[in-house]
Amino acid sequence: MKELFPNIRVKIFRKIENKTSTFNKIKNDIGLESNELSYHLKVLKNKNLIEKTDEGYILTEQGKNLSPYLPIFINESIPIFVVTAVALIKGDSVYMHKKLREPKKDSLIFFGSRALKDLTIEESAIKHVKDQAKVDIKDLKLRCINEYFEDESHWVVYFYTATPVKTPEGIKIKLSELDKHDLFGDNKFFLENMINNE
């Protein structure tokens, strides 16, 4: 995607991004020769990112969908991923499951994943627990928010505790025996330090 957007094409795309722009308006604002501008417009049009109307050039639906992510594609910014993590607490134990991918594959981790489209953070947390642990929950409570940077991305993790309404699928661990298990790093820190955070 980055190859599609050299600096000059980024300028053209942004001229069209928020309003209809005529050929001459783009040409004058950016200071391009007609043949060079025609070439770049044709590339964007062939990729179905812009279209020409009677009033001028506008973004297609695909172009509008790409627009918020352009800074990521051209390395002006890095993507932010919002993630939920729910510690299912029942009595003196917590339920977790094995991490399916690296890093630290097979370590124990809370239920959760990335926030879902059209759902709030809390709704995403509830859905992930339902899908992964096969259980409904009650008393969902936000305990802390953690953020970190990894592999050219920015992660924001919402840590919750909740009570399962029945025994969930997963691995039961006594809170007094955390050191006996291979827990994913920030999950262990959360259980040791933030589980009762108000």
mmCIF file with all atom_site columns, N, CA and C in Angstrom, residues 77 173 193 198:
data_model
loop_
_atom_site.group_PDB
_atom_site.id
_atom_site.type_symbol
_atom_site.label_atom_id
_atom_site.label_alt_id
_atom_site.label_comp_id
_atom_site.label_asym_id
_atom_site.label_entity_id
_atom_site.label_seq_id
_atom_site.pdbx_PDB_ins_code
_atom_site.Cartn_x
_atom_site.Cartn_y
_atom_site.Cartn_z
_atom_site.occupancy
_atom_site.B_iso_or_equiv
_atom_site.pdbx_formal_charge
_atom_site.auth_seq_id
_atom_site.auth_comp_id
_atom_site.auth_asym_id
_atom_site.auth_atom_id
_atom_site.pdbx_PDB_model_num
ATOM 1  N N  . SER A 1 77  ? 1.881   7.600   11.115 1.00 0.00 ? 77  SER A N  1
ATOM 2  C CA . SER A 1 77  ? 1.475   7.188   12.458 1.00 0.00 ? 77  SER A CA 1
ATOM 3  C C  . SER A 1 77  ? 1.481   5.671   12.515 1.00 0.00 ? 77  SER A C  1
ATOM 4  N N  . ILE A 1 173 ? -7.197  -21.578 38.253 1.00 0.00 ? 173 ILE A N  1
ATOM 5  C CA . ILE A 1 173 ? -5.951  -21.377 38.992 1.00 0.00 ? 173 ILE A CA 1
ATOM 6  C C  . ILE A 1 173 ? -6.269  -20.702 40.321 1.00 0.00 ? 173 ILE A C  1
ATOM 7  N N  . ASN A 1 193 ? -1.441  -7.238  41.566 1.00 0.00 ? 193 ASN A N  1
ATOM 8  C CA . ASN A 1 193 ? -1.413  -5.838  41.997 1.00 0.00 ? 193 ASN A CA 1
ATOM 9  C C  . ASN A 1 193 ? -2.688  -5.028  41.740 1.00 0.00 ? 193 ASN A C  1
ATOM 10 N N  . GLU A 1 198 ? -9.815  0.114   42.462 1.00 0.00 ? 198 GLU A N  1
ATOM 11 C CA . GLU A 1 198 ? -11.112 0.788   42.312 1.00 0.00 ? 198 GLU A CA 1
ATOM 12 C C  . GLU A 1 198 ? -11.035 1.898   41.271 1.00 0.00 ? 198 GLU A C  1
#
